[in-house]
mmCIF file of C-alpha atoms in Angstrom:
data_model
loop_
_atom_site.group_PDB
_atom_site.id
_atom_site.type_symbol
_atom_site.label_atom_id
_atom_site.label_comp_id
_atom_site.label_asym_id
_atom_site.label_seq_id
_atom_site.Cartn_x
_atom_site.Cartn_y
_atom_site.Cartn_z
ATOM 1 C CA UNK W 576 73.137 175.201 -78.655
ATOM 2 C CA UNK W 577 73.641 178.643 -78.019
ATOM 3 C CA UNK W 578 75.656 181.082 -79.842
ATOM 4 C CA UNK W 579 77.893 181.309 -76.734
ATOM 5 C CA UNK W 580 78.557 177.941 -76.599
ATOM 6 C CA UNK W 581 79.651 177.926 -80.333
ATOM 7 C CA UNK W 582 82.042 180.946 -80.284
ATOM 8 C CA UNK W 583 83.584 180.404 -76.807
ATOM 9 C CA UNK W 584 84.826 176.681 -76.815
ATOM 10 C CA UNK W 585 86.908 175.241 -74.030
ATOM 11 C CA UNK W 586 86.527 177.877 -71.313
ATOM 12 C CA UNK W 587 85.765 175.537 -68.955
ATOM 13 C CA UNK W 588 88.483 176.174 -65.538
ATOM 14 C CA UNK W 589 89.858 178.929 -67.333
ATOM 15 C CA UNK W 590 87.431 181.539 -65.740
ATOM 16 C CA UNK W 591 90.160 183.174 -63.779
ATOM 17 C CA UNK W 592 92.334 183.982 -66.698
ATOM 18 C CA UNK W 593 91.426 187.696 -68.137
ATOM 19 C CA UNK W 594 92.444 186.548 -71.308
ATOM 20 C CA UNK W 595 89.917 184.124 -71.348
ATOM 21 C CA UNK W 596 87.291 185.767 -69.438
ATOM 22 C CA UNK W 597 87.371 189.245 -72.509
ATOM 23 C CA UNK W 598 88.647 187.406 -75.182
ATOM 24 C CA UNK W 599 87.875 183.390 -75.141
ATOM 25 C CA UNK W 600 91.936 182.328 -75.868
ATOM 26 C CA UNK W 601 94.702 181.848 -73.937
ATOM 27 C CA UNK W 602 96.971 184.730 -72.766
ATOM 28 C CA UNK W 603 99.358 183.610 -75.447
ATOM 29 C CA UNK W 604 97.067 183.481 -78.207
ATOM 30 C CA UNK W 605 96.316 187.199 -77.365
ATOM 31 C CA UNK W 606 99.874 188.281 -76.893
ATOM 32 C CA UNK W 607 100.231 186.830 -80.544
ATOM 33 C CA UNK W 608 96.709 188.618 -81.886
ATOM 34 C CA UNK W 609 97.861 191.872 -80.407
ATOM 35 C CA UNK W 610 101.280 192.005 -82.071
ATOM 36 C CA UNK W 611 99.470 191.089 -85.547
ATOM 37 C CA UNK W 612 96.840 194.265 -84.873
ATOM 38 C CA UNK W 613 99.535 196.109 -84.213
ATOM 39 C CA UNK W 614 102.131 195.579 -86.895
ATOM 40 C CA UNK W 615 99.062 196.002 -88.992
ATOM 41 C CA UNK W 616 97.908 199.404 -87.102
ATOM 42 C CA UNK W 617 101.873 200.559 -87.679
ATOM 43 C CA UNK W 618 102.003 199.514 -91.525
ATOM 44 C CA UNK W 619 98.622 201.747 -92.279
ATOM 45 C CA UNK W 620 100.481 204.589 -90.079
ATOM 46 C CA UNK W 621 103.009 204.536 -92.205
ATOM 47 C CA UNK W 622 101.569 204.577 -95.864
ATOM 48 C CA UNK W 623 98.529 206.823 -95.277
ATOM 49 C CA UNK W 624 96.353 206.618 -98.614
ATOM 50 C CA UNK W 625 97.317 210.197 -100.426
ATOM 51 C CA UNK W 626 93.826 211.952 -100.506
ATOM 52 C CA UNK W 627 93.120 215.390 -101.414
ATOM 53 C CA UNK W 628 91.032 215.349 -98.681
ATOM 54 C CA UNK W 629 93.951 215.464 -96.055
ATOM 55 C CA UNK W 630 94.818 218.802 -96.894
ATOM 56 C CA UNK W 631 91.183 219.781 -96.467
ATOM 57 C CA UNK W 632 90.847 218.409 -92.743
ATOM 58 C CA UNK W 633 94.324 219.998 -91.482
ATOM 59 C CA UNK W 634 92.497 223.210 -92.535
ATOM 60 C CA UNK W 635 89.430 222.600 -90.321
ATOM 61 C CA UNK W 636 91.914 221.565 -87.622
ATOM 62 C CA UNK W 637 93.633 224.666 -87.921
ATOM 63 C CA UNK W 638 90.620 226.515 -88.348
ATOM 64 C CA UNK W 639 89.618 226.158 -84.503
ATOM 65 C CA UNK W 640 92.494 228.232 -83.668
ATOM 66 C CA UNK W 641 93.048 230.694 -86.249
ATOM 67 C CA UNK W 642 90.468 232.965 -88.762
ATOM 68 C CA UNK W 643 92.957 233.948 -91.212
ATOM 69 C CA UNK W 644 92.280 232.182 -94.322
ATOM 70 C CA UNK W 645 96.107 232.819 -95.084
ATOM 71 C CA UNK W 646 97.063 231.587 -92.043
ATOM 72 C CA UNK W 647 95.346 228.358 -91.909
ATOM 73 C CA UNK W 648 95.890 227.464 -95.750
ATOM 74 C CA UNK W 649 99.638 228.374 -94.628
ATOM 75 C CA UNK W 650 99.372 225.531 -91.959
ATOM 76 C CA UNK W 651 97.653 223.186 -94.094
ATOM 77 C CA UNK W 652 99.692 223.747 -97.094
ATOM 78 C CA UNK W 653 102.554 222.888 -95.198
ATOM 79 C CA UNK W 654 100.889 220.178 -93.187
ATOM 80 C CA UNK W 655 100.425 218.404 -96.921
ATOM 81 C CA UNK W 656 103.440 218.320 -98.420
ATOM 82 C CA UNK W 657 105.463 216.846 -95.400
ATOM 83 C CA UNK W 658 103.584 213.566 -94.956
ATOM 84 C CA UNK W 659 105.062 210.493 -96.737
ATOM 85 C CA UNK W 660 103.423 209.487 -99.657
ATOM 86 C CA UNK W 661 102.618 213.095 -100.629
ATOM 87 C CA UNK W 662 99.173 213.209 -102.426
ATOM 88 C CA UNK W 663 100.867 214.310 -106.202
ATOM 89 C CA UNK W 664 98.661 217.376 -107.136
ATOM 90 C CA UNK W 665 99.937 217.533 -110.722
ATOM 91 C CA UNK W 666 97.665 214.348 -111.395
ATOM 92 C CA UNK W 667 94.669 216.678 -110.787
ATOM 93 C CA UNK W 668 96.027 219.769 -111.103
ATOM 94 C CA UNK W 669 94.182 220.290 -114.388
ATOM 95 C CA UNK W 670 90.721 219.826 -112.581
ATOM 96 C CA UNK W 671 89.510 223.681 -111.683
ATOM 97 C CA UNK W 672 88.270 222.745 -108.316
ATOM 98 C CA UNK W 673 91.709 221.226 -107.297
ATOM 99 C CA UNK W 674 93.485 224.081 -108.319
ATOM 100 C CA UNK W 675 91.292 226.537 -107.103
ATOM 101 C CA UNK W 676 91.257 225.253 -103.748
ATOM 102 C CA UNK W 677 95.036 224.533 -103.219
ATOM 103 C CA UNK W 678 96.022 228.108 -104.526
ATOM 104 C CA UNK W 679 93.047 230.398 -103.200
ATOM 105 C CA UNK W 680 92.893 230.696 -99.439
ATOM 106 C CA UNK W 681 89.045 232.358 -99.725
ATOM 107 C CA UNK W 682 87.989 229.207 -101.412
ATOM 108 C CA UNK W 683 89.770 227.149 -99.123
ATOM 109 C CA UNK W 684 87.680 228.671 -96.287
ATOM 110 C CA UNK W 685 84.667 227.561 -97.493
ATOM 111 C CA UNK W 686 85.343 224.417 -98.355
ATOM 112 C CA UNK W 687 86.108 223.886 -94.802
ATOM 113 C CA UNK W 688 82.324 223.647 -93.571
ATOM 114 C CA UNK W 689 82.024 220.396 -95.390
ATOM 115 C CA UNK W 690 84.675 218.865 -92.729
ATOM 116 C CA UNK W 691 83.814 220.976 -89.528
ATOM 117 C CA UNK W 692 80.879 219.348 -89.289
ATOM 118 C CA UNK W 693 82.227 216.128 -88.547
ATOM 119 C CA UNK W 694 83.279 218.140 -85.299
ATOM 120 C CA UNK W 695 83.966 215.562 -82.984
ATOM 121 C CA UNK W 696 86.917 213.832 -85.245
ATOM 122 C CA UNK W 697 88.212 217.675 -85.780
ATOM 123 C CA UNK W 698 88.135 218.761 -81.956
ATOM 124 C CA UNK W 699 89.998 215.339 -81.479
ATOM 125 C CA UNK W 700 92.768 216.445 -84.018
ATOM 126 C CA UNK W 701 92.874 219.816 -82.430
ATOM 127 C CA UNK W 702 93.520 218.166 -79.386
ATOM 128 C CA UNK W 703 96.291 215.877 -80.349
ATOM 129 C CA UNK W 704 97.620 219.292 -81.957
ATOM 130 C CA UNK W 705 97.978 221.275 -79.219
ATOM 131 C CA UNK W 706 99.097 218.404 -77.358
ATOM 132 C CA UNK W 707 102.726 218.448 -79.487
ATOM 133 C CA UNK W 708 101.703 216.555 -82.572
ATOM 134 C CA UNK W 709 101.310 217.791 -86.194
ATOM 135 C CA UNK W 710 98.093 218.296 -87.172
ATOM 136 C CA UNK W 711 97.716 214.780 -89.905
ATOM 137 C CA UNK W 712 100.595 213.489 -87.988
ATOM 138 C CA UNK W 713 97.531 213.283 -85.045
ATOM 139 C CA UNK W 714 95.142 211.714 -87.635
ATOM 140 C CA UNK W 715 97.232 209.363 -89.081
ATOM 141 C CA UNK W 716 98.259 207.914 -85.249
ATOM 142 C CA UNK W 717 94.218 208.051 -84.773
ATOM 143 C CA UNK W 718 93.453 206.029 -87.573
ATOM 144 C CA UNK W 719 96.381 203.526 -86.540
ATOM 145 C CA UNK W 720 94.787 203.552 -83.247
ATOM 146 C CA UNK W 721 90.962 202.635 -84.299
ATOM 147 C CA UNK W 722 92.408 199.663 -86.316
ATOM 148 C CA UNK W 723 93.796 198.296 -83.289
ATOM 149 C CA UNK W 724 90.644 198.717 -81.100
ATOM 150 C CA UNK W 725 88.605 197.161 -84.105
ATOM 151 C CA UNK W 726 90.999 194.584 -83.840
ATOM 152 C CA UNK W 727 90.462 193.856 -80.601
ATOM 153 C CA UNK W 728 86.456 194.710 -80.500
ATOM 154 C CA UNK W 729 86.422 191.926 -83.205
ATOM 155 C CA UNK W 730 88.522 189.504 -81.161
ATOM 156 C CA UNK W 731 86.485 190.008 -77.613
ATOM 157 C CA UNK W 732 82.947 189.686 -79.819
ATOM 158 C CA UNK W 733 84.320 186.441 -82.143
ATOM 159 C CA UNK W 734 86.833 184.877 -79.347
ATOM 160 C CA UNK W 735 88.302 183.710 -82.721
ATOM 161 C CA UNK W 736 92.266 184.819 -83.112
ATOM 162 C CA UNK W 737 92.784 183.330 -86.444
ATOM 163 C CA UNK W 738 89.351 184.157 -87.891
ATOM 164 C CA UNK W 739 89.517 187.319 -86.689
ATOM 165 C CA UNK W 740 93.088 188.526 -87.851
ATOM 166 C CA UNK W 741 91.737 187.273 -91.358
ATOM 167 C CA UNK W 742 88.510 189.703 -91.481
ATOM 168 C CA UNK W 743 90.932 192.232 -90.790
ATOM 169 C CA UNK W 744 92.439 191.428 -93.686
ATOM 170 C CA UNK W 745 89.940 191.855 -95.989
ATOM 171 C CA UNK W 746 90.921 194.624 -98.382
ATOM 172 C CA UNK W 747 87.636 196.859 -96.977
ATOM 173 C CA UNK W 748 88.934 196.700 -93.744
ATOM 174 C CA UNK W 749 93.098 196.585 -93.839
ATOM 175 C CA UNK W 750 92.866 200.261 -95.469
ATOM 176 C CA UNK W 751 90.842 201.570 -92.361
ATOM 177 C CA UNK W 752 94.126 202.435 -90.596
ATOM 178 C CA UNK W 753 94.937 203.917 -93.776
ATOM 179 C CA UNK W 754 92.295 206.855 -94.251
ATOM 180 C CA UNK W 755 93.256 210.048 -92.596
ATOM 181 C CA UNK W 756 89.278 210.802 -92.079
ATOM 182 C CA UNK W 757 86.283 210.459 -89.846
ATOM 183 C CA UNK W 758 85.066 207.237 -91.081
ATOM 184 C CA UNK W 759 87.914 205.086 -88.696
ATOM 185 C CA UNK W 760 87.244 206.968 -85.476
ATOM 186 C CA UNK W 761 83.174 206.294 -86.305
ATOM 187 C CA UNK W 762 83.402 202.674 -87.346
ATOM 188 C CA UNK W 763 85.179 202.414 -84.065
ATOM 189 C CA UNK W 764 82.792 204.054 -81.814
ATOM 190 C CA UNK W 765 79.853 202.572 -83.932
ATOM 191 C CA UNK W 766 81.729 199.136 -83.507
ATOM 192 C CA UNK W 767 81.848 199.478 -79.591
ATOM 193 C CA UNK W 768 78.359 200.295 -79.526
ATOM 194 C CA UNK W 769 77.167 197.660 -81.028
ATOM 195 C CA UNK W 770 79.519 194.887 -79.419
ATOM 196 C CA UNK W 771 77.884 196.711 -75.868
ATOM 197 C CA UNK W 772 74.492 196.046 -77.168
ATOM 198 C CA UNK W 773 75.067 192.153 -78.012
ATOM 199 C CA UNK W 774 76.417 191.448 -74.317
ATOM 200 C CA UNK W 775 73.033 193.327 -73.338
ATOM 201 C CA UNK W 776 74.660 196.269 -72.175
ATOM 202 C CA UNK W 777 72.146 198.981 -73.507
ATOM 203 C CA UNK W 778 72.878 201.946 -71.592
ATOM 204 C CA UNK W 779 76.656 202.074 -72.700
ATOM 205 C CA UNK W 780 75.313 201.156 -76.195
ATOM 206 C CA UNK W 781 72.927 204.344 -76.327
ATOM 207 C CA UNK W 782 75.858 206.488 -74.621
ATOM 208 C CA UNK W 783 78.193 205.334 -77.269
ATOM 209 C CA UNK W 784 76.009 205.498 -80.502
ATOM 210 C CA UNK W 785 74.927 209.148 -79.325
ATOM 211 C CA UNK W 786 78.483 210.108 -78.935
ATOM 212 C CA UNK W 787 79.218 208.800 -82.891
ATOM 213 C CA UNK W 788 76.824 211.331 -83.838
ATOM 214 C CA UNK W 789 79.025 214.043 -83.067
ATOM 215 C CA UNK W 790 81.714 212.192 -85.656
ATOM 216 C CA UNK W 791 78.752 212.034 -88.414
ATOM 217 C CA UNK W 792 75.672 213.256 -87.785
ATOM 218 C CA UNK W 793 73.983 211.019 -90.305
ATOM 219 C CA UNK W 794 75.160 208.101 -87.701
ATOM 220 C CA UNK W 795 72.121 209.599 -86.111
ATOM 221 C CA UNK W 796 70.036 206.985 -88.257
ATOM 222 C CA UNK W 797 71.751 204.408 -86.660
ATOM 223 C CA UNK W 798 70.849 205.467 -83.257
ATOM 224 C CA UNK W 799 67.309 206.940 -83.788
ATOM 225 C CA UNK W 800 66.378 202.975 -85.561
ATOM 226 C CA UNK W 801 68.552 201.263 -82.833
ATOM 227 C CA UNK W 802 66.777 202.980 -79.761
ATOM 228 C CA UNK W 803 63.218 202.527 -81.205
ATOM 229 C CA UNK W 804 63.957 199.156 -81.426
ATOM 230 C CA UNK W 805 65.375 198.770 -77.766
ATOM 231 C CA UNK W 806 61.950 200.913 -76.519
ATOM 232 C CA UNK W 807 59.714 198.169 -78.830
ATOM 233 C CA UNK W 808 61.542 195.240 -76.875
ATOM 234 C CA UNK W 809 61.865 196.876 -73.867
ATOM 235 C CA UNK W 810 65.359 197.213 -73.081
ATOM 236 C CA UNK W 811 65.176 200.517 -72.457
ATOM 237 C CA UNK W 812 62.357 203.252 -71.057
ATOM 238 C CA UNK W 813 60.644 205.238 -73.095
ATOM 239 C CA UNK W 814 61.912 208.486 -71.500
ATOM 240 C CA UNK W 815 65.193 206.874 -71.484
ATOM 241 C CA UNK W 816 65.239 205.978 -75.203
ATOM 242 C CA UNK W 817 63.535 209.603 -75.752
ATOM 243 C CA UNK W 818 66.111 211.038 -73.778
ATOM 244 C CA UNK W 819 69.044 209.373 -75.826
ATOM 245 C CA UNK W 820 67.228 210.365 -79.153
ATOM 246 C CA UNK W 821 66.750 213.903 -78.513
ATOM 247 C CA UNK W 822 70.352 214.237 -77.176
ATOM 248 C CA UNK W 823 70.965 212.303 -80.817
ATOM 249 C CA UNK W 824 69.270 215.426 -82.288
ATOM 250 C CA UNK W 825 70.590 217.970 -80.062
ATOM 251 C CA UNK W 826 74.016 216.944 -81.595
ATOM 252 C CA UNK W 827 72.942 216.765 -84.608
ATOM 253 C CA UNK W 828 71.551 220.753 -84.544
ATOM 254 C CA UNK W 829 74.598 221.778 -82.508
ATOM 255 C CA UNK W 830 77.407 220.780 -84.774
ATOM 256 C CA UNK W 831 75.913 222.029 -87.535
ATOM 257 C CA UNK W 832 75.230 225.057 -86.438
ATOM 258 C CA UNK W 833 79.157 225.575 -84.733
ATOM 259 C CA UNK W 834 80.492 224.358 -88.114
ATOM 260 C CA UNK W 835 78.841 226.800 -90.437
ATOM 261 C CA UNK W 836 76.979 223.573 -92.210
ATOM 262 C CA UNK W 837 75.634 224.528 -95.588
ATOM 263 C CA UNK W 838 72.890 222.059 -95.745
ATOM 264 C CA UNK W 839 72.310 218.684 -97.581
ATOM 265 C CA UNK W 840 71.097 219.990 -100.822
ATOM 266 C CA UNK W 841 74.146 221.948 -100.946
ATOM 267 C CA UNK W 842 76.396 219.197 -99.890
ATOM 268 C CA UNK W 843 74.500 216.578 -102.150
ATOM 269 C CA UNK W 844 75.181 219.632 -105.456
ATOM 270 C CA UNK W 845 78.808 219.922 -104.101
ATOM 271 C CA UNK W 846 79.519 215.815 -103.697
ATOM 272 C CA UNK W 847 77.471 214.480 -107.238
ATOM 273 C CA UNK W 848 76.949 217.213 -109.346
ATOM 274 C CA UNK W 849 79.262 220.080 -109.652
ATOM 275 C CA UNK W 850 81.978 221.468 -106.552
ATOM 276 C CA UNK W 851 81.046 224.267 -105.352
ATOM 277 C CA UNK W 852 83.940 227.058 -105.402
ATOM 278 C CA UNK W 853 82.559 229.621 -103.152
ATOM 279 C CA UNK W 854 79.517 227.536 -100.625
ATOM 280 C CA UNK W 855 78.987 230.254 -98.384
ATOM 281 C CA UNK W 856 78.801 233.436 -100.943
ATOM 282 C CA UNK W 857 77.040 231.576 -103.454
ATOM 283 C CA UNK W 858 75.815 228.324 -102.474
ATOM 284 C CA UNK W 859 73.188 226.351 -104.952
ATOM 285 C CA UNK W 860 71.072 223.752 -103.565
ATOM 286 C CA UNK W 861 70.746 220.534 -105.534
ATOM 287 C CA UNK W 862 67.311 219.813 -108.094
ATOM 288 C CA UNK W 863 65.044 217.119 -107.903
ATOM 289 C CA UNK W 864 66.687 216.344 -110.894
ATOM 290 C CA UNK W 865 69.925 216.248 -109.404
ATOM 291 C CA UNK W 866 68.872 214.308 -106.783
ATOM 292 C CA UNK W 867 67.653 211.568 -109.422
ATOM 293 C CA UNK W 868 70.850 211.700 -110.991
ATOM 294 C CA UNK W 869 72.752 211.004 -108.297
ATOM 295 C CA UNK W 870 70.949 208.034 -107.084
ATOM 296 C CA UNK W 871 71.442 206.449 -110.769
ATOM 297 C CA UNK W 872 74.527 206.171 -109.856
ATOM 298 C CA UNK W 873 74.148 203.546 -107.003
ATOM 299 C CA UNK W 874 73.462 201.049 -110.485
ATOM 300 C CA UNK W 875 77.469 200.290 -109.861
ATOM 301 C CA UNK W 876 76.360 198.407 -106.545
ATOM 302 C CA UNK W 877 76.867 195.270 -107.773
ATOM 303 C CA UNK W 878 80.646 195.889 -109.091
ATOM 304 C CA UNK W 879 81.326 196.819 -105.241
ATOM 305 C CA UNK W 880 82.708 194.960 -102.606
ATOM 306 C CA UNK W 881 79.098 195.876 -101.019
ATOM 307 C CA UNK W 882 77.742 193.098 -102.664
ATOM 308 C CA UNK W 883 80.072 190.808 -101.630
ATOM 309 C CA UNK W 884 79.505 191.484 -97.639
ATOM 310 C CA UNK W 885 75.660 191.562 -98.456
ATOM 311 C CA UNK W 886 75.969 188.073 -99.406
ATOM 312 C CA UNK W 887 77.942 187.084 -96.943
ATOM 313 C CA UNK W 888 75.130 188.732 -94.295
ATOM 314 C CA UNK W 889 72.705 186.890 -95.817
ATOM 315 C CA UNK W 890 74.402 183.728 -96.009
ATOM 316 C CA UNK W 891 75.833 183.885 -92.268
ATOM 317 C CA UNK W 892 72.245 185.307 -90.796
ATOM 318 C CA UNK W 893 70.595 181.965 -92.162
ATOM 319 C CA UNK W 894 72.819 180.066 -90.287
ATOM 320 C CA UNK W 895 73.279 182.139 -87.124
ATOM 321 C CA UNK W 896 71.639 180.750 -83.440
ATOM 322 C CA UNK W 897 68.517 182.368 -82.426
ATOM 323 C CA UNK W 898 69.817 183.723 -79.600
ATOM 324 C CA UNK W 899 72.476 185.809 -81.199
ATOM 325 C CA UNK W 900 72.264 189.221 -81.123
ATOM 326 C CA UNK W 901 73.265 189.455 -84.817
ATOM 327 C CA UNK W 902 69.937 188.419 -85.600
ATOM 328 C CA UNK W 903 68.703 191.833 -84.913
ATOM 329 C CA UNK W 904 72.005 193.530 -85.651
ATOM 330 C CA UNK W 905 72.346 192.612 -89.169
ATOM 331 C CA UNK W 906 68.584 193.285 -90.166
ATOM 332 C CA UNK W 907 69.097 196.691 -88.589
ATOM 333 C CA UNK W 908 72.186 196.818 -90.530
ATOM 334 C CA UNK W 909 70.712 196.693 -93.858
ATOM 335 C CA UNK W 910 67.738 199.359 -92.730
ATOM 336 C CA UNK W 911 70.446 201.867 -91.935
ATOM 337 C CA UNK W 912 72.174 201.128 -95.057
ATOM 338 C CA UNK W 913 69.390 201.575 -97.217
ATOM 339 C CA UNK W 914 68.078 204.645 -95.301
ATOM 340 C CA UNK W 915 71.874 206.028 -95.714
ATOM 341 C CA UNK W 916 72.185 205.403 -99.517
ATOM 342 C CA UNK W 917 68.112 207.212 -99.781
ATOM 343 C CA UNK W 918 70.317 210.089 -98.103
ATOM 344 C CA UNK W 919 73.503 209.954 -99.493
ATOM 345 C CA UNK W 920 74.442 207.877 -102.365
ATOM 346 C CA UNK W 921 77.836 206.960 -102.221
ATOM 347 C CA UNK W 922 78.986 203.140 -102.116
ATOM 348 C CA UNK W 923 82.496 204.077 -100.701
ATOM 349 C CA UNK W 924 83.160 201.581 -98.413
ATOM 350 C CA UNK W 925 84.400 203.787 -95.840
ATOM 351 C CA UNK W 926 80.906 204.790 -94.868
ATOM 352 C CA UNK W 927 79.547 201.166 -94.535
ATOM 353 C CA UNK W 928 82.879 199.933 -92.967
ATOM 354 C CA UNK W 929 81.099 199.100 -89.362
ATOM 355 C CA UNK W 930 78.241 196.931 -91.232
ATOM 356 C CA UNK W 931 80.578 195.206 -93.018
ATOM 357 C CA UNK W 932 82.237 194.336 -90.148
ATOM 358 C CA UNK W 933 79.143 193.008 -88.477
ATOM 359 C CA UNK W 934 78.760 190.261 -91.745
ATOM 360 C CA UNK W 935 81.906 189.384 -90.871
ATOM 361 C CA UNK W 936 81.816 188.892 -87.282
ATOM 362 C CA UNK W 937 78.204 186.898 -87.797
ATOM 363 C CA UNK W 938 80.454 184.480 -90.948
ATOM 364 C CA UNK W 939 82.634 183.650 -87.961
ATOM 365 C CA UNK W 940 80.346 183.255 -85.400
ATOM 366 C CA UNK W 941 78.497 180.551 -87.715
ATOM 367 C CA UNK W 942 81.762 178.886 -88.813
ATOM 368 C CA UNK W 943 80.944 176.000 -85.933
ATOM 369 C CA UNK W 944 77.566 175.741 -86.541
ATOM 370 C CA UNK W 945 77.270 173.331 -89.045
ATOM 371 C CA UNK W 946 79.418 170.857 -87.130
ATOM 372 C CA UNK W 947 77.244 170.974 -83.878
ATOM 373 C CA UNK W 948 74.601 170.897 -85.516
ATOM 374 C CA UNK W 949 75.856 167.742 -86.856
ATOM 375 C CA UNK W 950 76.481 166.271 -83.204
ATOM 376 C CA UNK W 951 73.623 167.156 -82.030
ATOM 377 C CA UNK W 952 71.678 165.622 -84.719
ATOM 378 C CA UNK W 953 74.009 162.232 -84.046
ATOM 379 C CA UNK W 954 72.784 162.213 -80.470
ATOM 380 C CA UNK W 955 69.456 162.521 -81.607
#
């Protein structure tokens, strides 16, 4: 039994209905998924989660237009303080980076290289900006937006309303609608990508995962394992998957350069062991040491929720058909993950939020199995 025959039951004479044909339920059942994604999408919209790092991205918004450091702190500044749920800067107002930053427009500048480079998600912003919106007004509607195409992405791979309106649930998803910051608009893309490359669509897959790099260049692991592995089985050309992978690096070496990077060692001493106030006068690179230090701290793995979805991967890939796509995906999955961490040590689940998704999608595309495999054995 094939993993299309588990996840798409009872399609039989319903081939003319779109709902159906995209999403395996009847046009009802979708009417009644979309509302749910979308009183979800409009509940994250309105209670945005109050990071610092808000204020940051309106600068590198702003930044596209103006060169004043005044000016754009100005537009920032402001930008802040009228969303709901201000972020309440007293609580860190006694850390020296914090109050550095919010008060000095120099060292608000250079903060701003650490958020240009994720150049794609700002030229979208600016875009939304000039068309009439405020600046995290834009981001917050984005974010909103990219739960609701998740939603739906999850729906047309699963063809499961109820199981799918429960993984977006799950407290490492609900708050993607939430974040005003790349990681939405990438699990997105990523999420696209991947649900292209399962229905054997590998040219939109390689478009899509080489456009994600321009939203975070280290996606760029994603792609470079992704397309090797496409060449090895032969679902794409070698100059074709060359082609995609050097475009993948092209990106990579555009963006930052047009967003005044400062480099991973700096980014990895800014992130894990000290800010740095002034990145572009006087930027220090991170030790060996340093670099040791922060990967100690991936020890907390196993307090995460990444833990939970790695055992829920597991689990579901045991069980999964052998014809599923997820087969491959989720072993990929883990590579990237691991190769990510190597590179950047950080367990937020923001940055894992399209892998997590993929353990979910495989727990509900096995939630049949074990009762056809159960018939089948009883005809047996």
């Amino acid at each position: 039994m094939t993993s299309d025959t588990i996840s798409r039951p009872s399609t039989a004479g319903n081939s003319s209905s779109p709902a159906r044909s995209w999403f395996g339920c009847s046009a009802p059942a979708l009417l009644l998924y979309v509302i749910f994604c979308l009183a979800l999408a409009v509940a994250d919209y309105l209670r945005p989660l109050p990071t610092f790092d808000r204020y940051l991205y309106a600068g590198a918004v702003a930044s596209l237009r103006y060169s004043d450091p005044a000016t754009i702190q100005r537009i920032a500044r402001t930008e802040f303080d009228a969303q709901p749920d201000p972020f309440q800067f007293e609580n860190v107002s006694a850390e020296p980076y914090f109050t550095d930053v919010y008060n000095n427009p120099d060292h608000f500048m250079q903060q701003l290289g650490f958020y240009r480079v994720k150049l794609g998600y700002v030229a979208t912003g600016y875009a939304l900006w000039r068309a009439g919106l405020p600046i995290l007004t834009g981001l917050r509607l984005l974010s909103a937006c990219c739960l609701l195409i998740t939603g739906l992405a999850v729906l047309a791979w699963t063809h499961e309303t109820v199981l799918s309106a429960l993984l977006l649930l799950a407290p490492s998803v609900l708050t993607m609608g939430r974040m005003v910051t790349v990681d939405p608009l990438s699990t997105t893309i990523v999420l696209l990508a991947l649900l292209a490359f399962a229905k054997n669509k590998d040219l939109l897959a390689a478009e899509l995962l080489t456009a994600s790099v321009l939203l975070r260049f280290d996606n760029a692991i994603l792609v470079l394992i992704l397309l090797a592995w496409m060449i090895w089985k032969k679902r794409l050309s070698l100059s074709l998957g060359a082609l995609f992978g050097a475009l993948s690096a092209g990106c990579v070496v555009l963006t930052n350069h047009f967003s005044s990077y400062y480099g991973w060692r700096v980014l990895m001493q800014h992130s894990f062991i000290k800010p740095e106030m002034e990145p572009v006068k006087h930027p220090i690179p991170i030790s060996f040491a340093g670099y040791l230090h922060a990967i100690a701290a991936l020890r907390v793995i196993p307090y995460t929720y990444m833990t939970i979805w790695l055992l829920v991967a597991a689990a579901a890939w045991r069980k999964l058909p052998p014809k599923s796509a997820l087969r491959t995906l989720l072993p990929l999955a883990g590579l990237c993950t691991l190769a990510r961490l190597a590179i950047y040590p950080n367990v937020e689940d923001r940055y894992f939020l399209w892998a997590y998704l993929l353990a979910g999608i495989a727990l509900i595309q096995v939630a049949h199995a074990p009762s056809s495999t159960t018939e089948k054995d009883a005809l047996c």
